[in-house]
mmCIF file of C-alpha atoms in Angstrom:
data_model
loop_
_atom_site.group_PDB
_atom_site.id
_atom_site.type_symbol
_atom_site.label_atom_id
_atom_site.label_comp_id
_atom_site.label_asym_id
_atom_site.label_seq_id
_atom_site.Cartn_x
_atom_site.Cartn_y
_atom_site.Cartn_z
ATOM 1 C CA UNK X 205 -0.046 0.068 0.073
ATOM 2 C CA UNK X 206 1.337 3.390 -0.879
ATOM 3 C CA UNK X 207 1.087 6.322 1.558
ATOM 4 C CA UNK X 208 -2.263 7.736 1.267
ATOM 5 C CA UNK X 209 -0.841 11.276 1.516
ATOM 6 C CA UNK X 210 0.389 10.576 -2.170
ATOM 7 C CA UNK X 211 -2.859 9.897 -3.432
ATOM 8 C CA UNK X 212 -4.265 11.565 -6.486
ATOM 9 C CA UNK X 213 -7.308 13.804 -5.296
ATOM 10 C CA UNK X 214 -9.333 13.227 -8.341
ATOM 11 C CA UNK X 215 -9.473 9.728 -7.244
ATOM 12 C CA UNK X 216 -10.759 10.519 -3.970
ATOM 13 C CA UNK X 217 -13.241 13.056 -5.395
ATOM 14 C CA UNK X 218 -14.786 10.584 -7.504
ATOM 15 C CA UNK X 219 -14.694 7.893 -4.837
ATOM 16 C CA UNK X 220 -16.341 10.197 -2.259
ATOM 17 C CA UNK X 221 -19.133 11.224 -4.629
ATOM 18 C CA UNK X 222 -19.764 7.361 -5.351
ATOM 19 C CA UNK X 223 -19.883 6.551 -1.678
ATOM 20 C CA UNK X 224 -22.280 9.435 -0.975
ATOM 21 C CA UNK X 225 -24.745 8.448 -3.724
ATOM 22 C CA UNK X 226 -24.172 4.530 -3.723
ATOM 23 C CA UNK X 227 -23.849 4.301 -7.415
ATOM 24 C CA UNK X 228 -21.375 4.621 -10.115
ATOM 25 C CA UNK X 229 -24.096 5.814 -12.591
ATOM 26 C CA UNK X 230 -25.389 8.464 -10.252
ATOM 27 C CA UNK X 231 -21.764 9.535 -9.219
ATOM 28 C CA UNK X 232 -21.128 9.835 -13.219
ATOM 29 C CA UNK X 233 -24.097 12.027 -13.375
ATOM 30 C CA UNK X 234 -23.399 14.263 -10.535
ATOM 31 C CA UNK X 235 -19.678 14.639 -11.749
ATOM 32 C CA UNK X 236 -20.486 15.276 -15.409
ATOM 33 C CA UNK X 237 -18.225 12.337 -16.466
ATOM 34 C CA UNK X 238 -18.855 8.824 -17.884
ATOM 35 C CA UNK X 239 -19.819 5.713 -15.783
ATOM 36 C CA UNK X 240 -16.627 4.081 -17.238
ATOM 37 C CA UNK X 241 -14.468 7.095 -15.826
ATOM 38 C CA UNK X 242 -16.075 6.569 -12.334
ATOM 39 C CA UNK X 243 -15.452 2.791 -12.740
ATOM 40 C CA UNK X 244 -11.705 3.234 -13.434
ATOM 41 C CA UNK X 245 -11.186 5.948 -10.783
ATOM 42 C CA UNK X 246 -12.679 3.517 -8.063
ATOM 43 C CA UNK X 247 -10.519 0.594 -9.449
ATOM 44 C CA UNK X 248 -7.477 2.764 -9.483
ATOM 45 C CA UNK X 249 -8.098 3.914 -5.909
ATOM 46 C CA UNK X 250 -8.481 0.091 -4.747
ATOM 47 C CA UNK X 251 -5.212 -0.716 -6.478
ATOM 48 C CA UNK X 252 -3.459 2.421 -4.827
ATOM 49 C CA UNK X 253 -4.669 1.442 -1.344
ATOM 50 C CA UNK X 254 -4.249 -2.435 -1.826
ATOM 51 C CA UNK X 255 -8.008 -2.416 -0.209
ATOM 52 C CA UNK X 256 -11.311 -3.287 -1.720
ATOM 53 C CA UNK X 257 -13.475 -0.314 -1.046
ATOM 54 C CA UNK X 258 -16.973 -1.357 -2.070
ATOM 55 C CA UNK X 259 -19.185 -4.413 -1.861
ATOM 56 C CA UNK X 260 -21.710 -4.651 -4.785
ATOM 57 C CA UNK X 261 -25.248 -6.077 -3.730
ATOM 58 C CA UNK X 262 -28.635 -5.646 -5.447
ATOM 59 C CA UNK X 263 -27.062 -2.882 -7.896
ATOM 60 C CA UNK X 264 -26.323 -0.729 -4.559
ATOM 61 C CA UNK X 265 -22.649 -0.106 -3.596
ATOM 62 C CA UNK X 266 -21.851 -0.409 0.241
ATOM 63 C CA UNK X 267 -18.608 0.583 1.828
ATOM 64 C CA UNK X 268 -16.285 -2.093 3.346
ATOM 65 C CA UNK X 269 -14.445 -1.067 6.494
ATOM 66 C CA UNK X 270 -11.605 -0.088 4.695
ATOM 67 C CA UNK X 271 -13.772 1.995 2.337
ATOM 68 C CA UNK X 272 -15.310 3.700 5.455
ATOM 69 C CA UNK X 273 -11.853 4.644 6.798
ATOM 70 C CA UNK X 274 -10.860 6.163 3.256
ATOM 71 C CA UNK X 275 -14.021 7.969 2.946
ATOM 72 C CA UNK X 276 -13.425 9.645 6.467
ATOM 73 C CA UNK X 277 -10.219 10.607 5.392
ATOM 74 C CA UNK X 278 -11.578 12.018 2.128
ATOM 75 C CA UNK X 279 -14.321 14.069 3.919
ATOM 76 C CA UNK X 280 -11.617 15.683 6.135
ATOM 77 C CA UNK X 281 -9.392 16.654 3.267
ATOM 78 C CA UNK X 282 -12.369 18.165 1.162
ATOM 79 C CA UNK X 283 -13.648 19.919 4.297
ATOM 80 C CA UNK X 284 -10.437 21.467 4.882
ATOM 81 C CA UNK X 285 -10.129 22.499 1.242
ATOM 82 C CA UNK X 286 -13.475 23.983 1.193
ATOM 83 C CA UNK X 287 -12.703 25.848 4.348
ATOM 84 C CA UNK X 288 -9.425 27.200 2.908
ATOM 85 C CA UNK X 289 -11.248 28.335 -0.291
ATOM 86 C CA UNK X 290 -13.671 30.329 1.896
ATOM 87 C CA UNK X 291 -10.777 32.036 3.744
ATOM 88 C CA UNK X 292 -9.129 32.800 0.543
ATOM 89 C CA UNK X 293 -12.232 34.379 -0.941
ATOM 90 C CA UNK X 294 -12.459 36.518 2.214
ATOM 91 C CA UNK X 295 -8.834 37.611 1.839
ATOM 92 C CA UNK X 296 -9.180 38.464 -1.862
ATOM 93 C CA UNK X 297 -12.258 40.356 -1.231
ATOM 94 C CA UNK X 298 -10.581 42.400 1.538
ATOM 95 C CA UNK X 299 -7.655 43.164 -0.665
ATOM 96 C CA UNK X 300 -9.615 44.163 -3.692
ATOM 97 C CA UNK X 301 -12.462 46.305 -1.921
ATOM 98 C CA UNK X 302 -14.025 45.124 1.205
ATOM 99 C CA UNK X 303 -13.777 46.620 4.576
ATOM 100 C CA UNK X 304 -15.415 45.205 7.655
ATOM 101 C CA UNK X 305 -15.806 47.218 10.733
ATOM 102 C CA UNK X 306 -17.429 46.521 13.975
ATOM 103 C CA UNK X 307 -18.252 49.104 16.656
ATOM 104 C CA UNK X 308 -20.875 50.250 19.119
ATOM 105 C CA UNK X 309 -23.380 52.723 17.972
ATOM 106 C CA UNK X 310 -21.986 55.563 20.102
ATOM 107 C CA UNK X 311 -18.573 55.175 18.512
ATOM 108 C CA UNK X 312 -20.347 55.397 15.060
ATOM 109 C CA UNK X 313 -22.055 58.627 15.890
ATOM 110 C CA UNK X 314 -19.172 60.447 17.745
ATOM 111 C CA UNK X 315 -15.925 59.538 15.484
ATOM 112 C CA UNK X 316 -16.495 57.023 12.797
ATOM 113 C CA UNK X 317 -19.235 58.590 10.598
ATOM 114 C CA UNK X 318 -17.145 61.557 9.560
ATOM 115 C CA UNK X 319 -14.041 59.237 8.932
ATOM 116 C CA UNK X 320 -16.372 56.928 6.777
ATOM 117 C CA UNK X 321 -17.723 59.637 4.829
ATOM 118 C CA UNK X 322 -14.010 60.917 4.141
ATOM 119 C CA UNK X 323 -12.923 57.117 3.270
ATOM 120 C CA UNK X 324 -15.915 56.918 0.876
ATOM 121 C CA UNK X 325 -14.946 59.929 -0.906
ATOM 122 C CA UNK X 326 -11.643 58.875 -1.481
ATOM 123 C CA UNK X 327 -12.298 55.133 -2.153
ATOM 124 C CA UNK X 328 -15.764 54.805 -3.625
ATOM 125 C CA UNK X 329 -15.006 51.312 -4.994
ATOM 126 C CA UNK X 330 -14.549 49.947 -1.443
ATOM 127 C CA UNK X 331 -17.600 48.270 -0.007
ATOM 128 C CA UNK X 332 -17.989 49.026 3.797
ATOM 129 C CA UNK X 333 -19.648 46.592 6.003
ATOM 130 C CA UNK X 334 -20.770 47.794 9.333
ATOM 131 C CA UNK X 335 -21.638 45.513 12.330
ATOM 132 C CA UNK X 336 -23.216 47.559 15.354
ATOM 133 C CA UNK X 337 -22.882 45.847 18.743
ATOM 134 C CA UNK X 338 -23.032 47.595 21.948
ATOM 135 C CA UNK X 339 -21.862 44.825 24.167
ATOM 136 C CA UNK X 340 -18.364 44.401 24.901
ATOM 137 C CA UNK X 341 -17.922 40.589 24.769
ATOM 138 C CA UNK X 342 -19.985 39.980 21.594
ATOM 139 C CA UNK X 343 -18.011 42.803 19.973
ATOM 140 C CA UNK X 344 -14.587 41.144 20.849
ATOM 141 C CA UNK X 345 -16.166 37.768 19.587
ATOM 142 C CA UNK X 346 -16.862 39.551 16.321
ATOM 143 C CA UNK X 347 -13.097 40.233 15.824
ATOM 144 C CA UNK X 348 -11.808 36.827 17.279
ATOM 145 C CA UNK X 349 -13.997 34.955 14.818
ATOM 146 C CA UNK X 350 -12.910 36.876 11.855
ATOM 147 C CA UNK X 351 -16.210 38.417 10.983
ATOM 148 C CA UNK X 352 -14.866 41.997 11.039
ATOM 149 C CA UNK X 353 -11.342 43.433 10.087
ATOM 150 C CA UNK X 354 -11.365 46.198 12.734
ATOM 151 C CA UNK X 355 -13.245 46.751 16.026
ATOM 152 C CA UNK X 356 -13.401 50.168 17.275
ATOM 153 C CA UNK X 357 -14.173 50.873 21.056
ATOM 154 C CA UNK X 358 -14.198 53.562 23.736
ATOM 155 C CA UNK X 359 -12.755 52.475 26.985
ATOM 156 C CA UNK X 360 -11.959 53.874 30.237
ATOM 157 C CA UNK X 361 -9.509 50.924 31.093
ATOM 158 C CA UNK X 362 -5.739 52.027 30.672
ATOM 159 C CA UNK X 363 -4.516 48.321 30.212
ATOM 160 C CA UNK X 364 -5.000 46.159 27.152
ATOM 161 C CA UNK X 365 -8.463 44.744 26.480
ATOM 162 C CA UNK X 366 -6.910 41.590 25.052
ATOM 163 C CA UNK X 367 -3.420 40.557 24.940
ATOM 164 C CA UNK X 368 -4.129 38.263 21.800
ATOM 165 C CA UNK X 369 -5.356 41.379 19.673
ATOM 166 C CA UNK X 370 -3.272 44.408 18.588
ATOM 167 C CA UNK X 371 -4.529 47.549 20.090
ATOM 168 C CA UNK X 372 -4.113 50.768 18.070
ATOM 169 C CA UNK X 373 -4.858 54.066 20.115
ATOM 170 C CA UNK X 374 -6.738 56.562 18.107
ATOM 171 C CA UNK X 375 -6.988 59.446 20.456
ATOM 172 C CA UNK X 376 -8.762 60.393 23.814
ATOM 173 C CA UNK X 377 -12.027 61.468 25.263
ATOM 174 C CA UNK X 378 -13.401 62.776 28.345
ATOM 175 C CA UNK X 379 -16.706 62.100 29.999
ATOM 176 C CA UNK X 380 -18.794 65.377 29.850
ATOM 177 C CA UNK X 381 -21.972 67.345 29.813
ATOM 178 C CA UNK X 382 -23.418 69.535 26.979
ATOM 179 C CA UNK X 383 -26.504 71.561 26.932
ATOM 180 C CA UNK X 384 -28.924 73.655 24.711
ATOM 181 C CA UNK X 385 -28.234 77.289 24.378
ATOM 182 C CA UNK X 386 -31.839 78.087 24.016
ATOM 183 C CA UNK X 387 -32.801 76.252 27.451
ATOM 184 C CA UNK X 388 -29.498 76.288 29.493
ATOM 185 C CA UNK X 389 -27.655 79.336 28.028
ATOM 186 C CA UNK X 390 -27.245 80.830 31.360
ATOM 187 C CA UNK X 391 -24.644 78.214 32.232
ATOM 188 C CA UNK X 392 -22.482 78.854 29.260
ATOM 189 C CA UNK X 393 -18.923 79.985 30.272
ATOM 190 C CA UNK X 394 -19.474 79.236 34.017
ATOM 191 C CA UNK X 395 -17.449 76.446 35.923
ATOM 192 C CA UNK X 396 -19.635 74.096 37.550
ATOM 193 C CA UNK X 397 -19.170 71.768 40.391
ATOM 194 C CA UNK X 398 -20.374 68.305 40.747
ATOM 195 C CA UNK X 399 -22.678 69.513 43.363
ATOM 196 C CA UNK X 400 -24.128 71.937 40.971
ATOM 197 C CA UNK X 401 -24.367 69.533 38.214
ATOM 198 C CA UNK X 402 -26.229 67.077 40.499
ATOM 199 C CA UNK X 403 -28.956 69.468 40.893
ATOM 200 C CA UNK X 404 -29.499 69.741 37.064
ATOM 201 C CA UNK X 405 -31.897 67.305 35.094
ATOM 202 C CA UNK X 406 -29.747 64.915 33.149
ATOM 203 C CA UNK X 407 -30.326 63.153 29.830
ATOM 204 C CA UNK X 408 -28.259 60.127 29.690
ATOM 205 C CA UNK X 409 -27.750 56.642 28.134
ATOM 206 C CA UNK X 410 -29.423 53.672 30.096
ATOM 207 C CA UNK X 411 -27.415 51.835 32.678
ATOM 208 C CA UNK X 412 -25.046 49.144 31.374
ATOM 209 C CA UNK X 413 -22.667 51.323 29.279
ATOM 210 C CA UNK X 414 -19.281 52.821 30.354
ATOM 211 C CA UNK X 415 -20.601 56.526 30.153
ATOM 212 C CA UNK X 416 -23.373 55.857 32.754
ATOM 213 C CA UNK X 417 -21.533 53.626 34.901
ATOM 214 C CA UNK X 418 -18.441 55.821 34.818
ATOM 215 C CA UNK X 419 -20.253 59.070 35.755
ATOM 216 C CA UNK X 420 -22.322 57.523 38.393
ATOM 217 C CA UNK X 421 -19.424 56.167 40.101
ATOM 218 C CA UNK X 422 -17.738 59.585 39.998
ATOM 219 C CA UNK X 423 -20.643 61.546 41.495
ATOM 220 C CA UNK X 424 -21.148 58.746 44.045
ATOM 221 C CA UNK X 425 -17.465 59.108 45.222
ATOM 222 C CA UNK X 426 -18.420 62.707 45.951
ATOM 223 C CA UNK X 427 -21.546 61.520 47.896
ATOM 224 C CA UNK X 428 -23.883 62.931 45.195
ATOM 225 C CA UNK X 429 -26.349 61.282 42.636
ATOM 226 C CA UNK X 430 -27.053 62.144 38.967
ATOM 227 C CA UNK X 431 -30.538 63.593 38.743
ATOM 228 C CA UNK X 432 -31.758 61.599 35.708
ATOM 229 C CA UNK X 433 -34.752 63.027 33.780
ATOM 230 C CA UNK X 434 -34.515 60.937 30.673
ATOM 231 C CA UNK X 435 -32.788 57.649 29.791
ATOM 232 C CA UNK X 436 -32.054 57.098 26.190
ATOM 233 C CA UNK X 437 -30.738 54.004 24.132
ATOM 234 C CA UNK X 438 -28.517 56.174 21.694
ATOM 235 C CA UNK X 439 -26.494 59.268 21.876
ATOM 236 C CA UNK X 440 -28.710 60.511 18.888
ATOM 237 C CA UNK X 441 -31.605 60.488 21.177
ATOM 238 C CA UNK X 442 -29.604 61.997 24.017
ATOM 239 C CA UNK X 443 -28.877 65.014 21.873
ATOM 240 C CA UNK X 444 -32.354 65.299 20.651
ATOM 241 C CA UNK X 445 -33.799 65.325 24.254
ATOM 242 C CA UNK X 446 -31.042 67.787 25.118
ATOM 243 C CA UNK X 447 -31.837 70.089 22.374
ATOM 244 C CA UNK X 448 -35.779 70.030 23.444
ATOM 245 C CA UNK X 449 -34.653 71.145 26.762
ATOM 246 C CA UNK X 450 -35.453 67.832 28.962
ATOM 247 C CA UNK X 451 -32.001 68.479 30.716
ATOM 248 C CA UNK X 452 -28.162 68.687 30.172
ATOM 249 C CA UNK X 453 -26.828 65.741 28.131
ATOM 250 C CA UNK X 454 -24.116 63.357 29.095
ATOM 251 C CA UNK X 455 -21.581 61.773 26.820
ATOM 252 C CA UNK X 456 -18.131 61.505 25.460
ATOM 253 C CA UNK X 457 -16.101 64.577 24.515
ATOM 254 C CA UNK X 458 -13.480 63.836 22.024
ATOM 255 C CA UNK X 459 -10.162 65.359 22.508
ATOM 256 C CA UNK X 460 -7.752 66.644 19.898
ATOM 257 C CA UNK X 461 -6.945 65.521 17.271
ATOM 258 C CA UNK X 462 -10.365 63.790 17.147
ATOM 259 C CA UNK X 463 -12.392 66.631 18.383
ATOM 260 C CA UNK X 464 -15.181 67.461 16.172
ATOM 261 C CA UNK X 465 -16.818 70.765 15.641
ATOM 262 C CA UNK X 466 -19.498 71.814 18.139
ATOM 263 C CA UNK X 467 -22.986 71.825 16.997
ATOM 264 C CA UNK X 468 -24.208 75.466 17.098
ATOM 265 C CA UNK X 469 -27.170 74.916 19.144
ATOM 266 C CA UNK X 470 -25.219 73.154 21.805
ATOM 267 C CA UNK X 471 -22.400 73.916 24.061
ATOM 268 C CA UNK X 472 -20.185 72.086 26.426
ATOM 269 C CA UNK X 473 -20.384 72.459 30.194
ATOM 270 C CA UNK X 474 -17.146 73.504 32.015
ATOM 271 C CA UNK X 475 -16.560 70.982 35.206
ATOM 272 C CA UNK X 476 -14.237 71.372 38.079
ATOM 273 C CA UNK X 477 -13.029 68.960 39.091
ATOM 274 C CA UNK X 478 -12.336 67.470 35.525
ATOM 275 C CA UNK X 479 -14.264 64.289 34.771
ATOM 276 C CA UNK X 480 -12.725 61.002 34.007
ATOM 277 C CA UNK X 481 -11.153 60.138 30.581
ATOM 278 C CA UNK X 482 -10.648 57.256 28.352
ATOM 279 C CA UNK X 483 -9.452 55.885 25.050
ATOM 280 C CA UNK X 484 -10.685 55.440 21.553
ATOM 281 C CA UNK X 485 -9.021 52.362 20.265
ATOM 282 C CA UNK X 486 -9.079 50.037 17.042
ATOM 283 C CA UNK X 487 -8.326 46.455 17.524
ATOM 284 C CA UNK X 488 -7.507 43.867 15.058
ATOM 285 C CA UNK X 489 -6.097 40.155 15.236
ATOM 286 C CA UNK X 490 -2.320 39.687 15.388
ATOM 287 C CA UNK X 491 -2.446 36.274 13.718
ATOM 288 C CA UNK X 492 -3.970 37.672 10.337
ATOM 289 C CA UNK X 493 -2.677 40.105 7.787
ATOM 290 C CA UNK X 494 -4.462 43.241 8.291
ATOM 291 C CA UNK X 495 -6.397 43.939 4.895
ATOM 292 C CA UNK X 496 -5.114 46.965 2.822
ATOM 293 C CA UNK X 497 -8.367 48.484 3.099
ATOM 294 C CA UNK X 498 -8.287 48.426 6.843
ATOM 295 C CA UNK X 499 -4.622 49.780 6.762
ATOM 296 C CA UNK X 500 -5.694 52.639 4.688
ATOM 297 C CA UNK X 501 -8.659 53.428 6.932
ATOM 298 C CA UNK X 502 -6.578 53.523 10.070
ATOM 299 C CA UNK X 503 -4.257 55.688 8.384
ATOM 300 C CA UNK X 504 -6.650 58.530 8.098
ATOM 301 C CA UNK X 505 -6.772 59.048 11.836
ATOM 302 C CA UNK X 506 -3.180 59.901 11.673
ATOM 303 C CA UNK X 507 -3.545 62.257 8.619
#
């Protein structure tokens, strides 16, 4: 018996289909070859292995014990090849015009949308696929399972989020408050204490996100509580309720060079002592080549 590693894959392909359908005639039809070609391929494989692979009874082929062993090997080989082909398709797509990004909705609104618009103007041929996920562990799993190329997060943690991932710091933010000039214009230019802020109605994201948790912890350390008037699901709603005068809005304030222009109807409140800060980070797998589209997109943050 020759080493099975030297076998002709075409013989295995014909044998596999014959075993799956139980008939040389049916195998020939599925493979678009003649029945004679199937018969010769099976005979050649039996000669190669030195084993009888099929039993013939009542015009139906059944596998011998040796045939089942060869089929199991063939299934593993072709499954691995098919999986490799899928990976190659993804890599080819990434290099020729696909960018897969994952992020929470807050990051999309605060820093990614302007960068995505800029990227699209420069590279209109690239398809951008966005996956929005607000929970930390599912976001990391998207990256670990290679369903996205880049993951963007805002985190107050100074340490690495995952030592198995490459972490690229894009910039910094500070937790802060903003307000409508029409409804809270008297506060513009003033420096407010935490106590003064605790007496104002606040529009803020629901519990369970870093913004809410961090601000509540900061006020609790001072023996104070946020006076929440409206809880929202997204920063877009936070801004809308803030514009409508339901209270002062709470969120992330990007710092240079990521700082975006203030919206004319809103202003930032000055706070003393300063509120906590955090990092904007992009993460990607260290065991895979970063697609060129992802490299170009990341480079925009340095320009």
